[in-house]
Tab-separated table of C-alpha atoms in Angstrom:
chain	number	residue	atom	x	y	z
A	1	MET	CA	10.650	28.877	-24.424
A	2	LYS	CA	8.750	25.695	-23.677
A	3	LYS	CA	11.033	23.227	-22.010
A	4	LYS	CA	8.936	20.257	-23.152
A	5	ASN	CA	10.619	20.629	-26.540
A	6	LEU	CA	14.051	20.482	-24.936
A	7	LEU	CA	16.267	17.880	-23.335
A	8	SER	CA	16.987	18.013	-19.635
A	9	ILE	CA	20.640	17.870	-18.651
A	10	GLY	CA	20.064	14.287	-17.494
A	11	GLU	CA	18.568	13.314	-20.852
A	12	LEU	CA	21.443	14.992	-22.737
A	13	SER	CA	23.853	13.088	-20.522
A	14	LYS	CA	22.187	9.779	-21.394
A	15	ILE	CA	22.150	10.255	-25.166
A	16	THR	CA	25.736	11.569	-25.337
A	17	GLY	CA	27.304	9.384	-22.659
A	18	VAL	CA	28.828	12.470	-21.055
A	19	HIS	CA	28.488	12.810	-17.282
A	20	ILE	CA	26.234	15.567	-15.935
A	21	LYS	CA	29.157	17.062	-14.013
A	22	ALA	CA	31.091	17.372	-17.272
A	23	LEU	CA	28.152	19.097	-18.988
A	24	ARG	CA	27.962	21.577	-16.119
A	25	TYR	CA	31.706	22.121	-16.382
A	26	TYR	CA	31.362	22.874	-20.112
A	27	ASP	CA	28.708	25.435	-19.203
A	28	SER	CA	31.064	27.049	-16.683
A	29	LEU	CA	33.681	27.371	-19.450
A	30	GLY	CA	31.120	29.053	-21.688
A	31	ILE	CA	31.322	26.441	-24.423
A	32	LEU	CA	27.942	24.716	-23.862
A	33	LYS	CA	25.365	27.248	-22.793
A	34	PRO	CA	21.901	25.803	-22.032
A	35	ALA	CA	19.156	26.687	-24.475
A	36	TYR	CA	16.938	27.417	-21.485
A	37	ILE	CA	17.305	27.642	-17.697
A	38	ASP	CA	14.161	27.216	-15.638
A	39	PRO	CA	13.932	30.345	-13.448
A	40	ASP	CA	12.197	28.423	-10.672
A	41	SER	CA	14.265	25.244	-10.467
A	42	ASN	CA	17.431	26.566	-12.138
A	43	TYR	CA	17.506	23.312	-14.150
A	44	ARG	CA	19.354	23.392	-17.461
A	45	TYR	CA	17.703	22.377	-20.744
A	46	TYR	CA	19.268	21.842	-24.148
A	47	SER	CA	18.114	21.635	-27.741
A	48	PHE	CA	18.718	18.428	-29.670
A	49	PRO	CA	21.177	20.123	-32.111
A	50	GLN	CA	23.407	20.856	-29.091
A	51	LYS	CA	24.178	17.144	-29.058
A	52	ALA	CA	26.554	17.907	-31.961
A	53	THR	CA	28.268	20.565	-29.847
A	54	VAL	CA	28.774	18.050	-27.030
A	55	GLU	CA	30.262	15.577	-29.505
A	56	ALA	CA	32.599	18.267	-30.868
A	57	ILE	CA	33.695	19.078	-27.306
A	58	GLN	CA	34.371	15.401	-26.648
A	59	PHE	CA	36.360	15.285	-29.865
A	60	CYS	CA	38.542	18.060	-28.424
A	61	VAL	CA	38.887	16.144	-25.154
A	62	ASP	CA	39.939	12.981	-26.995
A	63	ILE	CA	42.580	14.618	-29.170
A	64	GLY	CA	43.869	17.068	-26.587
A	65	VAL	CA	42.598	20.419	-27.900
A	66	PRO	CA	42.322	22.740	-24.841
A	67	LEU	CA	38.654	23.324	-24.067
A	68	LYS	CA	39.314	26.996	-23.404
A	69	GLN	CA	40.037	27.255	-27.144
A	70	PHE	CA	36.780	25.579	-28.193
A	71	ASN	CA	34.917	28.838	-28.843
A	72	SER	CA	37.454	29.653	-31.547
A	73	TYR	CA	35.960	26.759	-33.535
A	74	THR	CA	32.349	28.020	-33.303
A	75	ASN	CA	30.510	31.215	-34.141
A	76	GLU	CA	29.063	33.476	-31.440
A	77	SER	CA	25.672	31.769	-31.433
A	78	GLU	CA	27.353	28.335	-31.328
A	79	THR	CA	25.248	27.220	-34.283
A	80	ASN	CA	28.259	26.678	-36.530
A	81	ILE	CA	31.160	24.338	-35.756
A	82	PHE	CA	34.261	24.889	-37.883
A	83	TYR	CA	35.255	21.249	-38.275
A	84	THR	CA	37.922	21.957	-40.898
A	85	ASP	CA	39.900	24.087	-38.445
A	86	LEU	CA	39.222	21.661	-35.602
A	87	ILE	CA	40.423	18.662	-37.608
A	88	TYR	CA	43.555	20.531	-38.737
A	89	GLN	CA	44.421	21.441	-35.151
A	90	GLY	CA	43.612	17.932	-33.943
A	91	THR	CA	45.808	16.369	-36.616
A	92	SER	CA	48.764	18.543	-35.602
A	93	ILE	CA	48.334	17.607	-31.928
A	94	ILE	CA	48.049	13.883	-32.622
A	95	GLU	CA	51.060	13.886	-34.966
A	96	GLU	CA	53.136	15.535	-32.223
A	97	LYS	CA	51.893	12.965	-29.685
A	98	ILE	CA	52.865	10.151	-32.065
A	99	ARG	CA	56.347	11.657	-32.390
A	100	GLN	CA	56.685	11.864	-28.615
A	101	MET	CA	55.413	8.323	-28.121
A	102	GLN	CA	57.838	7.001	-30.742
A	103	THR	CA	60.683	8.704	-28.886
A	104	ARG	CA	59.531	7.084	-25.637
A	105	LEU	CA	59.177	3.710	-27.356
A	106	ASN	CA	62.733	3.955	-28.690
A	107	HIS	CA	63.936	4.810	-25.191
A	108	LEU	CA	62.124	1.768	-23.768
A	109	LYS	CA	63.797	-0.453	-26.347
A	110	VAL	CA	67.209	0.897	-25.357
A	111	MET	CA	66.355	0.283	-21.698
A	112	GLN	CA	65.298	-3.292	-22.477
A	113	GLU	CA	68.566	-3.937	-24.286
A	114	GLU	CA	70.525	-2.581	-21.315
A	115	VAL	CA	68.535	-4.687	-18.822
A	116	SER	CA	69.119	-7.821	-20.912
A	117	ARG	CA	72.843	-7.077	-21.142
A	118	ALA	CA	73.003	-6.358	-17.404
A	119	GLU	CA	71.302	-9.667	-16.603
A	120	GLU	CA	73.853	-11.487	-18.749
A	121	SER	CA	76.756	-9.664	-17.124
A	122	LEU	CA	75.428	-10.495	-13.665
A	123	GLN	CA	75.365	-14.209	-14.489
A	124	ASN	CA	78.911	-14.225	-15.879
A	125	SER	CA	81.666	-15.023	-13.429
A	126	GLU	CA	84.323	-14.073	-15.991
A	127	PRO	CA	84.860	-10.706	-17.750
A	128	LYS	CA	83.107	-10.335	-21.086
A	129	LEU	CA	83.317	-7.903	-23.988
A	130	TYR	CA	80.293	-5.761	-24.822
A	131	SER	CA	79.698	-2.973	-27.313
A	132	LEU	CA	78.367	0.025	-25.388
A	133	SER	CA	77.034	3.362	-26.587
A	134	ALA	CA	78.615	6.747	-26.027
A	135	ARG	CA	77.537	8.815	-23.046
A	136	ASP	CA	77.969	12.405	-21.913
A	137	CYS	CA	79.043	12.926	-18.318
A	138	TRP	CA	79.540	15.659	-15.773
A	139	ILE	CA	82.685	14.763	-13.775
A	140	ILE	CA	83.980	15.856	-10.361
A	141	PRO	CA	87.374	14.880	-8.853
A	142	TYR	CA	86.729	12.240	-6.185
A	143	ASP	CA	88.958	9.628	-4.507
A	144	GLY	CA	86.404	7.657	-2.488
A	145	LYS	CA	84.137	4.711	-3.130
A	146	LEU	CA	80.706	4.570	-4.696
A	147	LEU	CA	77.515	3.900	-2.681
A	148	CYS	CA	78.672	5.808	0.389
A	149	GLU	CA	77.420	8.977	2.066
A	150	ASN	CA	80.193	11.169	0.702
A	151	ALA	CA	79.571	10.022	-2.882
A	152	GLY	CA	75.868	10.673	-2.371
A	153	ILE	CA	76.471	14.242	-1.190
A	154	ILE	CA	78.817	15.027	-4.072
A	155	SER	CA	76.478	13.510	-6.684
A	156	LYS	CA	73.513	15.431	-5.213
A	157	ASN	CA	75.406	18.729	-5.478
A	158	ALA	CA	76.411	17.846	-9.045
A	159	ILE	CA	72.813	17.035	-9.965
A	160	LEU	CA	71.633	20.426	-8.687
A	161	GLU	CA	74.467	22.166	-10.511
A	162	ILE	CA	73.665	20.353	-13.774
A	163	HIS	CA	70.028	21.348	-13.465
A	164	ARG	CA	70.970	24.965	-12.724
A	165	HIS	CA	72.951	25.123	-15.975
A	166	GLY	CA	69.973	23.829	-17.956
A	167	PHE	CA	71.295	20.395	-18.926
A	168	GLN	CA	69.054	17.338	-18.843
A	169	LEU	CA	69.988	14.648	-16.354
A	170	GLY	CA	70.489	11.014	-17.218
A	171	ASN	CA	69.684	8.164	-14.842
A	172	THR	CA	73.057	6.901	-13.664
A	173	TYR	CA	76.180	7.981	-11.859
A	174	GLY	CA	79.396	6.253	-10.904
A	175	LEU	CA	83.171	6.413	-10.795
A	176	ILE	CA	85.564	6.848	-13.686
A	177	LEU	CA	89.367	6.556	-14.046
A	178	LEU	CA	90.812	8.868	-16.699
A	179	GLN	CA	94.319	9.697	-17.785
A	180	ARG	CA	95.226	13.320	-17.160
A	181	GLU	CA	98.775	14.296	-18.201
A	182	ASN	CA	99.790	10.614	-18.181
A	183	ILE	CA	98.457	10.152	-14.644
A	184	TRP	CA	95.394	8.054	-13.842
A	185	LYS	CA	92.918	10.177	-11.890
A	186	GLN	CA	89.572	9.225	-10.387
A	187	PHE	CA	86.341	11.185	-10.781
A	188	LEU	CA	82.695	10.806	-9.848
A	189	PHE	CA	80.430	11.194	-12.860
A	190	VAL	CA	76.743	11.930	-13.421
A	191	ASP	CA	75.142	11.147	-16.774
A	192	ILE	CA	73.676	14.062	-18.708
A	193	ARG	CA	71.713	14.126	-21.961
A	194	ILE	CA	72.861	16.654	-24.503
A	195	THR	CA	70.545	17.052	-27.490
A	196	ASP	CA	70.428	20.414	-29.276
A	197	GLN	CA	72.007	22.441	-26.489
A	198	LEU	CA	75.241	24.150	-27.461
A	199	TYR	CA	77.989	24.635	-24.928
A	200	SER	CA	81.634	25.631	-24.872
A	201	ALA	CA	84.229	23.076	-23.789
A	202	LYS	CA	86.099	25.945	-22.126
A	203	GLN	CA	82.943	27.021	-20.306
A	204	TYR	CA	82.153	23.457	-19.176
A	205	PRO	CA	85.427	21.516	-18.832
A	206	GLN	CA	83.607	19.173	-16.429
A	207	ILE	CA	81.552	17.761	-19.340
A	208	ILE	CA	83.186	14.894	-21.211
A	209	ARG	CA	81.997	12.403	-23.787
A	210	ILE	CA	82.796	8.773	-23.099
A	211	PRO	CA	83.012	7.194	-26.557
A	212	LYS	CA	81.184	4.150	-27.748
A	213	GLY	CA	83.323	1.092	-28.145
A	214	LYS	CA	84.298	-2.309	-26.835
A	215	TYR	CA	84.189	-2.591	-23.059
A	216	LEU	CA	85.510	-5.465	-20.995
A	217	CYS	CA	82.880	-5.757	-18.252
A	218	LYS	CA	82.566	-7.598	-14.975
A	219	ALA	CA	79.905	-7.477	-12.247
A	220	VAL	CA	81.366	-6.821	-8.773
A	221	THR	CA	79.960	-6.962	-5.264
A	222	GLU	CA	81.870	-4.043	-3.736
A	223	SER	CA	82.985	-0.592	-4.840
A	224	GLU	CA	86.715	-0.459	-5.528
A	225	ILE	CA	87.332	0.772	-9.045
A	226	THR	CA	91.078	0.073	-8.906
A	227	GLU	CA	90.289	-3.640	-8.620
A	228	ALA	CA	89.575	-3.496	-12.365
A	229	TRP	CA	93.329	-3.486	-12.971
A	230	LYS	CA	93.587	-6.882	-11.302
A	231	TRP	CA	90.724	-8.810	-12.892
A	232	SER	CA	91.330	-7.328	-16.364
A	233	SER	CA	95.056	-8.223	-16.345
A	234	SER	CA	94.336	-11.857	-17.231
A	235	VAL	CA	92.552	-10.752	-20.413
A	236	ILE	CA	94.187	-7.546	-21.626
A	237	ALA	CA	97.281	-5.468	-20.989
A	238	LYS	CA	97.004	-2.233	-19.002
A	239	GLU	CA	98.208	-0.286	-22.050
A	240	GLN	CA	95.091	-1.377	-23.959
A	241	ILE	CA	92.731	0.370	-21.521
A	242	GLU	CA	91.572	3.887	-22.362
A	243	LEU	CA	89.433	4.430	-19.245
A	244	ILE	CA	87.604	2.510	-16.508
A	245	ILE	CA	84.031	3.005	-15.295
A	246	GLU	CA	82.299	1.678	-12.193
A	247	THR	CA	78.522	2.107	-12.105
A	248	GLU	CA	75.297	0.376	-11.175
A	249	LEU	CA	73.867	-2.488	-13.207
A	250	PHE	CA	70.210	-1.963	-14.077
A	251	VAL	CA	69.035	-5.538	-13.867
A	252	GLY	CA	65.412	-6.575	-14.308
A	253	ASN	CA	64.831	-6.884	-10.561
A	254	TYR	CA	66.563	-3.689	-9.465
A	255	ASN	CA	67.088	-3.115	-5.739
A	256	PHE	CA	67.728	0.545	-4.889
A	257	LEU	CA	69.043	-0.360	-1.435
A	258	GLU	CA	71.448	-3.081	-2.605
A	259	PRO	CA	72.394	-2.304	-6.223
A	260	VAL	CA	74.764	-4.490	-8.225
A	261	LEU	CA	77.889	-2.801	-9.577
A	262	GLU	CA	79.745	-3.338	-12.824
A	263	GLN	CA	83.258	-2.290	-13.769
A	264	ARG	CA	83.932	-1.537	-17.427
A	265	CYS	CA	87.270	-1.154	-19.178
A	266	LEU	CA	87.111	0.715	-22.485
A	267	LEU	CA	89.568	-0.771	-24.954
A	268	LYS	CA	91.613	1.537	-27.141
A	269	SER	CA	90.515	1.381	-30.754
């Protein structure tokens, strides 16, 4: 075959905008075989119609079709490209990516709402009522304070245990006061995200759902969850409180070394 009728790999790179290294990589995958290889120089040469193959490969790159699957969209001689199948597969991939991106966008919006609320709470010197969403938690009996070595060890062990059982972790942890047999007991909690996973309450008694509702909230400088009884007493009676949470406030300028805490009293509905 006379190579003067063919395009060098450099020329094919120029007219397609695809780097030479990428063209060589496509060759190594077996999806863009040169029309001719000079036996003396070992240079690769391509026919002009192979430009369409390069464009089809780039289409796969753009939409996320694995290149190892590219040969399933061509015939053995690579003269036919099955665009109908390629477009169908590409459409399915892009639709799934859109669904995933929408989920991430919704999550970002929730995060923005929480940051805005946290900023407002931080600026308030007095307790304020907020409507907060429900959350699922993994709880462990614990009598100490938050943001100390012991709490860190216990939360780490809980995180590993949650992962071992196949549950998805949330992003926060903290302290919680719950009534157990008419006695207020303190626990350390770690947020988990339960979607479609089924579990038995008897199998996992350490998983509880904290309901959505009205929370009386106040930013605090030190960890002492029982202090919530004192500052809340000027606003509500103790009998109105269903549970108390102490956790970190995710403000816009978040400092991992010196986080701000917030105590939250859930009001009985």
